mmCIF file of C-alpha atoms in Angstrom:
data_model
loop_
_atom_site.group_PDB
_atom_site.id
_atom_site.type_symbol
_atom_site.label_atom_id
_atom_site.label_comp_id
_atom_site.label_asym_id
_atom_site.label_seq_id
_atom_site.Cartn_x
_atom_site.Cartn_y
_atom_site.Cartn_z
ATOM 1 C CA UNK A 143 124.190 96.963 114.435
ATOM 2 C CA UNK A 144 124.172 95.800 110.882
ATOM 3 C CA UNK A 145 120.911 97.079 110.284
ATOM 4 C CA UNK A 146 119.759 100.402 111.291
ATOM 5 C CA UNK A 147 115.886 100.088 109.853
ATOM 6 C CA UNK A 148 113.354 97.625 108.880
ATOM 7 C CA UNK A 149 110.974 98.437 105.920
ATOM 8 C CA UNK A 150 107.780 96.555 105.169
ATOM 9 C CA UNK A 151 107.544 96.442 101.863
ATOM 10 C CA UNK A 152 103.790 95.668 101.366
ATOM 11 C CA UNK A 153 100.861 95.724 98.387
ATOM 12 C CA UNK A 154 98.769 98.965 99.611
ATOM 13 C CA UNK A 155 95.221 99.289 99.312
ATOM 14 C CA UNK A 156 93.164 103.010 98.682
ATOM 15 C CA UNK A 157 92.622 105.140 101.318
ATOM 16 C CA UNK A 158 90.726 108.797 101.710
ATOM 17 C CA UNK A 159 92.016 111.316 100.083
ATOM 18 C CA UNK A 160 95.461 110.208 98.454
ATOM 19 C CA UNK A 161 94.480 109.542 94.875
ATOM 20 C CA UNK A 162 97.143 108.573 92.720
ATOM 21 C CA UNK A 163 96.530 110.683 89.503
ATOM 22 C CA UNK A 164 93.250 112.972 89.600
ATOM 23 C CA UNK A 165 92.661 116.193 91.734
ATOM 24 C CA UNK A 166 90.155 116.711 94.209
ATOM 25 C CA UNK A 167 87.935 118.075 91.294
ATOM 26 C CA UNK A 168 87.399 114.941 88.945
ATOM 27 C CA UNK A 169 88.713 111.917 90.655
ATOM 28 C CA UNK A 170 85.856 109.499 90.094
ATOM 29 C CA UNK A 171 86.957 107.869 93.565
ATOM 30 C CA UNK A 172 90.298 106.748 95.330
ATOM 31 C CA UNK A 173 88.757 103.066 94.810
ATOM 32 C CA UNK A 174 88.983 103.260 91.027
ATOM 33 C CA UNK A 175 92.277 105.447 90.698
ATOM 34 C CA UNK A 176 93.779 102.464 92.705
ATOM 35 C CA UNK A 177 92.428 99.833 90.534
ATOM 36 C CA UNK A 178 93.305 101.879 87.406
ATOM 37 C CA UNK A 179 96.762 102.471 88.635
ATOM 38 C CA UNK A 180 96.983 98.351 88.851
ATOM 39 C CA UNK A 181 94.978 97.723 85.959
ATOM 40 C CA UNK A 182 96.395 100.615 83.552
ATOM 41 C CA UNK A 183 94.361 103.094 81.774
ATOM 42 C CA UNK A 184 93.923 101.652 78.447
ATOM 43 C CA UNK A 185 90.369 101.721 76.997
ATOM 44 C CA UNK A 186 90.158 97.692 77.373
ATOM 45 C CA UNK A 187 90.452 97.516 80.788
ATOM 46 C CA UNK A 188 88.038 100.036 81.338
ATOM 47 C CA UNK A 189 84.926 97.807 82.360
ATOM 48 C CA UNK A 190 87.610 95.920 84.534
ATOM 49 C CA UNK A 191 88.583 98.319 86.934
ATOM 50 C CA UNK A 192 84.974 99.734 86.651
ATOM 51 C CA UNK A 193 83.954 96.417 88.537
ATOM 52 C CA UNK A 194 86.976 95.669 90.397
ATOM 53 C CA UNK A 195 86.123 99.305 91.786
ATOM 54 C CA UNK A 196 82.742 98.073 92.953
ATOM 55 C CA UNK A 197 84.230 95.830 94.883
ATOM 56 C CA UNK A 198 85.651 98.208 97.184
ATOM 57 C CA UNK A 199 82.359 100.417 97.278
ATOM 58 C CA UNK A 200 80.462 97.992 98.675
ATOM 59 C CA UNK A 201 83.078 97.494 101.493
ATOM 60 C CA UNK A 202 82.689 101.416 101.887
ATOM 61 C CA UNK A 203 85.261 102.884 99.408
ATOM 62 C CA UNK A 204 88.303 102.367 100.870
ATOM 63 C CA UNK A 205 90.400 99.620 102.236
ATOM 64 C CA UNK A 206 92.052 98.791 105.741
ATOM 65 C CA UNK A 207 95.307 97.015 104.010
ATOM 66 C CA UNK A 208 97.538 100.162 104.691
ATOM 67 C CA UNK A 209 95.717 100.880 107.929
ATOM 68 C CA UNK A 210 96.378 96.756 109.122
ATOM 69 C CA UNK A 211 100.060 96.690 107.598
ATOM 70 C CA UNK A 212 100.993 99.603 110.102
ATOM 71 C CA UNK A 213 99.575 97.925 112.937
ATOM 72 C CA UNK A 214 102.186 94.535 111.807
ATOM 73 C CA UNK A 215 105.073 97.395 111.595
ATOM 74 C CA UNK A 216 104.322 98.871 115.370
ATOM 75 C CA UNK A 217 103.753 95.704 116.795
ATOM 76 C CA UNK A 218 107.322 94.388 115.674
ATOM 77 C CA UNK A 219 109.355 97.395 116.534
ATOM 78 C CA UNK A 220 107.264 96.872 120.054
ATOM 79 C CA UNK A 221 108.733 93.609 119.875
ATOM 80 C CA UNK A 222 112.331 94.330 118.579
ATOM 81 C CA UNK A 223 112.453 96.777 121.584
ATOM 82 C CA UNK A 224 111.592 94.483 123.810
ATOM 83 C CA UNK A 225 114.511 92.287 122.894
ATOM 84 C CA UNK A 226 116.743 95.386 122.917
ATOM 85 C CA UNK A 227 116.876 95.773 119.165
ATOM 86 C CA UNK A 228 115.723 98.788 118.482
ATOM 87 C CA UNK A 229 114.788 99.358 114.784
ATOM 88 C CA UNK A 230 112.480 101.379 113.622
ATOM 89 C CA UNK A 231 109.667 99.969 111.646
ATOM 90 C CA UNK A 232 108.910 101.397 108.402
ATOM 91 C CA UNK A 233 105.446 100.329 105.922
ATOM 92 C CA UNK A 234 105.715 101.470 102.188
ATOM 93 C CA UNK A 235 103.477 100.067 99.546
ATOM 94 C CA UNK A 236 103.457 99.692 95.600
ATOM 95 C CA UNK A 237 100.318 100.554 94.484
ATOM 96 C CA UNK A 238 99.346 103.256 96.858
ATOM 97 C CA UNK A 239 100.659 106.231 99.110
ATOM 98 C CA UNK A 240 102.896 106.276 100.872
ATOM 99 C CA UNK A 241 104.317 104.802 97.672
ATOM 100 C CA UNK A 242 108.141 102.642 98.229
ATOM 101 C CA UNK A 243 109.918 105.143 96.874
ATOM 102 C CA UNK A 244 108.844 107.710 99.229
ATOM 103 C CA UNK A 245 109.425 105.799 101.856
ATOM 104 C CA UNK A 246 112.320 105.166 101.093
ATOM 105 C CA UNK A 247 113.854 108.448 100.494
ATOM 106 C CA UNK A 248 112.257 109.635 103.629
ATOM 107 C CA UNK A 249 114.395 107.053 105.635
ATOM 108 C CA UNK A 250 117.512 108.338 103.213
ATOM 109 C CA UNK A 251 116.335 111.519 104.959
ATOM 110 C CA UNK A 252 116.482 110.504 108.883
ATOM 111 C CA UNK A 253 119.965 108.715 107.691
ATOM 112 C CA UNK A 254 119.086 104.847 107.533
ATOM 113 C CA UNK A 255 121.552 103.327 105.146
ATOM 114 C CA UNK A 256 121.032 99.819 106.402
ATOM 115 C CA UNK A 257 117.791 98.291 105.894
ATOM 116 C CA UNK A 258 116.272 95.185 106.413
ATOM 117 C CA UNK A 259 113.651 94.497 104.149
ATOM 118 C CA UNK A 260 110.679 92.049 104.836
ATOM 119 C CA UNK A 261 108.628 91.583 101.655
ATOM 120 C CA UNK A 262 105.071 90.981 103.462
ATOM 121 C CA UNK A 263 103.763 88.117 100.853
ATOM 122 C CA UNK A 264 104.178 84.134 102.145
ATOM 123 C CA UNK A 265 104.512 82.647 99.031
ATOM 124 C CA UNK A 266 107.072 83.220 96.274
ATOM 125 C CA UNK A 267 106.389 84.538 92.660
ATOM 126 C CA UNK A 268 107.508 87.631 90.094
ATOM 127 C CA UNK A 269 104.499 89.657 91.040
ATOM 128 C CA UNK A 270 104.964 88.883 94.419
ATOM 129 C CA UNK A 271 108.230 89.307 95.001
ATOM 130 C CA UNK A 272 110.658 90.140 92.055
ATOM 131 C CA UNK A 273 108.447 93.105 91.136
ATOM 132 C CA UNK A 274 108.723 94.302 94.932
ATOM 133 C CA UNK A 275 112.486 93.831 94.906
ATOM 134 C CA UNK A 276 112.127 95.630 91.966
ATOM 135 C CA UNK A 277 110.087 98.593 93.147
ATOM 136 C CA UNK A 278 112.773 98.969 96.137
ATOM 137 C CA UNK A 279 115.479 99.269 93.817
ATOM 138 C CA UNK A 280 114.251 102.179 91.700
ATOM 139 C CA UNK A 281 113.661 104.156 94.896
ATOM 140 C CA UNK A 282 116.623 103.860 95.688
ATOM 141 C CA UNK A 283 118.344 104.596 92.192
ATOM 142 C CA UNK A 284 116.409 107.888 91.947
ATOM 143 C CA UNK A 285 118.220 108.963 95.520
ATOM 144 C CA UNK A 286 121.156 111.029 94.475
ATOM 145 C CA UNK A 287 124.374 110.314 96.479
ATOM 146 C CA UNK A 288 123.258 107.284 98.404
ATOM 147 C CA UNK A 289 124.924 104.394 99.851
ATOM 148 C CA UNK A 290 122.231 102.753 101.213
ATOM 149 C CA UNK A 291 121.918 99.062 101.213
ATOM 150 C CA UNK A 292 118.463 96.880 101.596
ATOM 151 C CA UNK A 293 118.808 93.100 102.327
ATOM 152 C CA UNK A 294 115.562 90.773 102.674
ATOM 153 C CA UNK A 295 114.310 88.275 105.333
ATOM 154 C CA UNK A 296 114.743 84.679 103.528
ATOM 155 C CA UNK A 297 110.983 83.088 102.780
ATOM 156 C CA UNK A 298 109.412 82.020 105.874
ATOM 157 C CA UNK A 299 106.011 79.817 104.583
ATOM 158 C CA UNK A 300 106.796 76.986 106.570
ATOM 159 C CA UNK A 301 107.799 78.932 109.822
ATOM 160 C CA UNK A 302 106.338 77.628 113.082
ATOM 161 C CA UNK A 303 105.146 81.027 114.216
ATOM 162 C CA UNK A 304 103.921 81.611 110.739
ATOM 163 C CA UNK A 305 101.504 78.111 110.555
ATOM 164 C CA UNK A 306 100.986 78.064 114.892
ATOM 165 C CA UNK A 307 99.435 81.679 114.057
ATOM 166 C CA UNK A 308 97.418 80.046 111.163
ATOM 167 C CA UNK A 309 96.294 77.173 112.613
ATOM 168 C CA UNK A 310 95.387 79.053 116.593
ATOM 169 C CA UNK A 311 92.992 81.199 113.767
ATOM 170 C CA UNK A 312 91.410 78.396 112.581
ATOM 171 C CA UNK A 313 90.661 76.511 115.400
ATOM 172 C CA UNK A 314 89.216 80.107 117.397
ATOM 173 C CA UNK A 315 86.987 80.457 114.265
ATOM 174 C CA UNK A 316 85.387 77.124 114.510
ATOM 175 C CA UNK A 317 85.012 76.413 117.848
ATOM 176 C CA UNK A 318 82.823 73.755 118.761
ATOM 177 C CA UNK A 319 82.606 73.344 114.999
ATOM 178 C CA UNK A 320 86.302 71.989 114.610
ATOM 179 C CA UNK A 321 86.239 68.614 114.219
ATOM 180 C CA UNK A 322 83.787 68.683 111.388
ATOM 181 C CA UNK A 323 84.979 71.770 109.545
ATOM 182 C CA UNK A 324 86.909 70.234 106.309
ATOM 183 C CA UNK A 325 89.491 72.488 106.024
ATOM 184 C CA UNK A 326 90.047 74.916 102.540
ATOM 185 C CA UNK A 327 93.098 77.322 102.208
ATOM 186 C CA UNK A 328 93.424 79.846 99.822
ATOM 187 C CA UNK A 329 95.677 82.068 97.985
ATOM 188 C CA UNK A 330 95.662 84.330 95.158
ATOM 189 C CA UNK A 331 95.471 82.991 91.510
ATOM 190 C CA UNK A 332 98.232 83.395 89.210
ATOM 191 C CA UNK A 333 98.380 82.711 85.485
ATOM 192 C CA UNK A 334 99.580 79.255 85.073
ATOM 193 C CA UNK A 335 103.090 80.283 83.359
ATOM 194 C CA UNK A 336 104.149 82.350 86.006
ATOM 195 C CA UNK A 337 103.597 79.470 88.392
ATOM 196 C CA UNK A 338 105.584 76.906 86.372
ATOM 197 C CA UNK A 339 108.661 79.599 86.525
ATOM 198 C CA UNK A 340 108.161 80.318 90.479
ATOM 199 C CA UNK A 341 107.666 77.710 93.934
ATOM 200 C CA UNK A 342 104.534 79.520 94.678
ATOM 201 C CA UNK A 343 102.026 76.954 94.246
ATOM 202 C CA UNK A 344 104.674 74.539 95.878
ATOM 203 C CA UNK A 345 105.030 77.052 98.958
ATOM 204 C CA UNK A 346 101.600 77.499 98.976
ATOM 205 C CA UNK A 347 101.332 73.581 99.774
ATOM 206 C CA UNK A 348 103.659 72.909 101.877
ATOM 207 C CA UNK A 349 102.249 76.227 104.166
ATOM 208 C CA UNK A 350 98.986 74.140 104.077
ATOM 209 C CA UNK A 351 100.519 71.013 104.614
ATOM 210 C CA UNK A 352 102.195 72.365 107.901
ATOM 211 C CA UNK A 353 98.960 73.989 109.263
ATOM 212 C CA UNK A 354 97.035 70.755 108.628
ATOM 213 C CA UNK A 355 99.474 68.449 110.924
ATOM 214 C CA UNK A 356 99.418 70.749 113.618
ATOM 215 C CA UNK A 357 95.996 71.232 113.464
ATOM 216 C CA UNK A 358 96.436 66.915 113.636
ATOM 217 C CA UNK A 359 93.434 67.082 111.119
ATOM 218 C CA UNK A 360 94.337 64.282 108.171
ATOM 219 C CA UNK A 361 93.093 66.140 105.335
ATOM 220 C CA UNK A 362 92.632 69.484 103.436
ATOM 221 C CA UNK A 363 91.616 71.472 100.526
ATOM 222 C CA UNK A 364 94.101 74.211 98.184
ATOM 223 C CA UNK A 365 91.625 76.861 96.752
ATOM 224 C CA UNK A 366 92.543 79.880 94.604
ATOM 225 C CA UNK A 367 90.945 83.398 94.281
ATOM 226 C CA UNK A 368 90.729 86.474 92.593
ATOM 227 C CA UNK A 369 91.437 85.306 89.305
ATOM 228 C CA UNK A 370 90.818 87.838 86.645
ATOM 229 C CA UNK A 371 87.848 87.328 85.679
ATOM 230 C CA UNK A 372 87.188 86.495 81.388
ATOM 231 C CA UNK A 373 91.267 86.552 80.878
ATOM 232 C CA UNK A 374 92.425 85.313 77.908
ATOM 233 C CA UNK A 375 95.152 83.084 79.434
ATOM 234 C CA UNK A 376 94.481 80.302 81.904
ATOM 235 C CA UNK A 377 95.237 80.743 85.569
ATOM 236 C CA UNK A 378 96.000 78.038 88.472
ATOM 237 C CA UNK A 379 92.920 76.305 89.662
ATOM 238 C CA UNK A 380 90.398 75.237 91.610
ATOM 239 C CA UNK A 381 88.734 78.546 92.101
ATOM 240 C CA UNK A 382 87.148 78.748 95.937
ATOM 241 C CA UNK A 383 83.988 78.641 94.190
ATOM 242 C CA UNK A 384 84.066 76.072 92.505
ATOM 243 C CA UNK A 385 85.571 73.820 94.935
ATOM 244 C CA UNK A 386 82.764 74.660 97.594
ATOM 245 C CA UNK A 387 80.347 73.301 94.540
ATOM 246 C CA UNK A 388 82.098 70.301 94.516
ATOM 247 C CA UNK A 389 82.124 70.166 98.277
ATOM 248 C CA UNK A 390 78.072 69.743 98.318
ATOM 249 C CA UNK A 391 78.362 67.049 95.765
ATOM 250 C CA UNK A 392 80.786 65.089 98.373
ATOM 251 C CA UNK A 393 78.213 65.706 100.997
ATOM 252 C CA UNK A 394 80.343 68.465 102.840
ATOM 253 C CA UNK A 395 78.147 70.637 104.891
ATOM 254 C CA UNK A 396 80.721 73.129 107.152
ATOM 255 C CA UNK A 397 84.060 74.310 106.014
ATOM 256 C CA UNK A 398 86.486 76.591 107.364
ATOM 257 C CA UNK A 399 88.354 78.880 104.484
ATOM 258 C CA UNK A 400 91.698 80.134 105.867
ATOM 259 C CA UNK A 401 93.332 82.269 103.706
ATOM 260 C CA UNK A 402 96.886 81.579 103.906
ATOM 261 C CA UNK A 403 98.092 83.423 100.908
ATOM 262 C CA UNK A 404 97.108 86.620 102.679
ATOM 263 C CA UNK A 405 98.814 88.480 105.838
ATOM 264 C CA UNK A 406 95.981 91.019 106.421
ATOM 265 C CA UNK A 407 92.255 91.171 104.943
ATOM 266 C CA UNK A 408 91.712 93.619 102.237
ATOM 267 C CA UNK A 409 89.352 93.517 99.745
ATOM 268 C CA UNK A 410 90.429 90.010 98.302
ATOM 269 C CA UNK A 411 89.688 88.740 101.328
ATOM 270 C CA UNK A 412 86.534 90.685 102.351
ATOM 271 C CA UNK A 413 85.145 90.430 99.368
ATOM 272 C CA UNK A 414 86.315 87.826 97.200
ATOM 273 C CA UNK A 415 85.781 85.227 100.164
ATOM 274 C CA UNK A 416 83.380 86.705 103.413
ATOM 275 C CA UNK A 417 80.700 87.587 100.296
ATOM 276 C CA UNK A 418 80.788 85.707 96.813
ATOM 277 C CA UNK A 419 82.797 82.686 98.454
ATOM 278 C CA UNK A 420 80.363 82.857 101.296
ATOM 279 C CA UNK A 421 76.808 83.326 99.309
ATOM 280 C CA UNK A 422 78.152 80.197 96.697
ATOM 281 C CA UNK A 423 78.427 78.267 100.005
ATOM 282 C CA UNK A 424 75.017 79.191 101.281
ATOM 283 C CA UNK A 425 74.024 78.739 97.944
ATOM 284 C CA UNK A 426 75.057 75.107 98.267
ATOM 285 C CA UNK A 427 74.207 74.150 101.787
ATOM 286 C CA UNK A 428 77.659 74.917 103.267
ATOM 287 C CA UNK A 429 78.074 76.441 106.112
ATOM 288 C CA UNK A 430 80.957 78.472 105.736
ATOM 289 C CA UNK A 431 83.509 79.771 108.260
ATOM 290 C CA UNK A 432 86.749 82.128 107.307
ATOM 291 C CA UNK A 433 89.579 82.085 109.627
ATOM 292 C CA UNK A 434 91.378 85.609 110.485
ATOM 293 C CA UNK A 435 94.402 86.519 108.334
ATOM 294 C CA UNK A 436 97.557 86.356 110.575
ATOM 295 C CA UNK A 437 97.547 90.716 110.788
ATOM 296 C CA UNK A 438 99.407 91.213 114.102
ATOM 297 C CA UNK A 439 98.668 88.090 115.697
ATOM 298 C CA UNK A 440 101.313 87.598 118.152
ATOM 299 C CA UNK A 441 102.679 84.172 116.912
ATOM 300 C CA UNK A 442 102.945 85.818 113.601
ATOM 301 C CA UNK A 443 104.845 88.822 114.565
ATOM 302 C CA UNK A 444 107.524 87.070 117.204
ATOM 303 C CA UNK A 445 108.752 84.967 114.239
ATOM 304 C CA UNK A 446 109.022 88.188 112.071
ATOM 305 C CA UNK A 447 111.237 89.237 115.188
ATOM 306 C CA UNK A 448 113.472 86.171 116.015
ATOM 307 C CA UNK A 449 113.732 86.312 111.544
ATOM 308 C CA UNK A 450 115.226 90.049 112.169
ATOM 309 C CA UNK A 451 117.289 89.288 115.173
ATOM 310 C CA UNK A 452 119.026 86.026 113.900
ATOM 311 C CA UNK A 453 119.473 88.131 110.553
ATOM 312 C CA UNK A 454 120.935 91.093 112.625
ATOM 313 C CA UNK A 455 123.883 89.080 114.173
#
């Protein structure tokens, strides 16, 4: 076969008991060593990842990224041996254990010097993708005597099991409420100069775009979130907030958020959107409904497969 594994190269999000930096003794929480190890260390962005870190606490500490990302990775080597290819599935992440690099030397290890790599982000830009790429790389640099080769899936935002997963999400989610939902997707902010040098807000449309006309709605909202909150430098706009003001001020009452730019909830999502996004629309008189991230929806992970298999030939 030409490839003989599949890696997931993914974000990562803290979980118990693998903090990145402190021992058991005076780690103020795996929540903030994760945010710090994002963030940096620096005595101006302590208050940051202070409240970023809340964040997680009130979602219980932790998050299920890592936890959902695994589930993606078994359900497509399920799928992959169903269709008598049978890779194994690995998950590594950035920002947490089991950190890329480990990963990676771990499948160096069990002899995989093939792999295809799937970069689990929709929508193209440096932090989302060159800085993963990146990542990848130095694990594999810091191997000694290697020959392994990684290769990546080709962006797949306008997929139709990608946008049939989306838009079977949003229409389960509303229900009876469909037809007078107005529909918002969202992805994460970026500062505005990294989006004039990338596609992603352009991806990010044209994602929407697709969902909307095979939802066969006419209309729909782009939203941002997450921006980094009192940051010097502008970032892409409107913020979900402030779009669901604006919604009450058209006379919008129910909307249905789907959140496009993520493939899993994690805190951005269970945070960012099912609380402040939600209590700004309640606030306003909105009722607000959130369509499922894709996870391991079965649309979702049949494209990844036929993307693997027509690679593989």
């Amino acid at each position: 076969m030409k490839y003989d594994s599949v890696l997931l190269v993914a974000f990562g999000g803290p979980t118990p008991g693998c903090c990145k930096k402190y021992d058991a003794n005076s780690c103020p929480g795996e929540a903030y060593c994760f945010v710090e190890g994002i963030a940096g260390d620096a005595e101006s962005e302590k208050e940051r990842v202070k409240d970023i870190s809340t964040h997680y606490i009130k979602l219980g500490g932790f998050s299920p990224f890592n936890e959902l990302t695994y589930k993606q990775a078994k359900a497509l080597q399920h799928v992959l041996e169903e269709r008598n290819l049978p890779l194994p599935v690995y998950a590594g992440f950035r920002h947490w254990t089991p950190y890329l690099k480990d990963v990676i030397a771990e499948m160096a290890q069990k002899d995989h010097q093939h792999i295809l790599g799937i970069i689990m982000a929709p929508h193209q830009a440096k932090v989302s993708w060159d800085w993963y790429q990146n990542t990848v790389q130095k694990g594999i640099d810091a191997l000694e005597n290697t020959t392994i080769t990684i290769e990546y899936l080709d962006p797949w935002y306008t997929h139709d099991g990608y946008v049939s997963a989306i838009a079977d999400l949003i229409t389960t989610a509303c229900g009876d409420k469909f037809d007078k939902s107005e529909l918002i997707f969202t992805a994460h902010s970026i500062p505005q100069s990294a989006a004039k040098n990338s596609q992603y807000t352009q991806q990010f449309r044209k994602t929407a775009e697709a969902a909307t006309k095979l939802l066969r709605k006419t209309k729909y909202n782009l939203a941002y979130q997450s921006e980094v909150e009192n940051s010097p430098i502008a970032w892409v706009q409107p913020d979900i907030n402030d779009l669901l003001k604006k919604k009450k001020e058209q006379g919008v009452d129910t909307v249905v958020v789907s959140p496009i730019g993520f493939l899993c909830d994690h805190v951005e999502v269970l945070y960012d959107l099912d609380i402040e996004a939600k209590e700004t629309a309640e606030e306003n008189g909105i009722d607000f409904i959130r369509a499922q991230t894709v996870g391991d929806h079965p649309h979702f992970i049949s494209m990844l497969a036929d993307l693997v298999c027509e690679k593989s030939l």
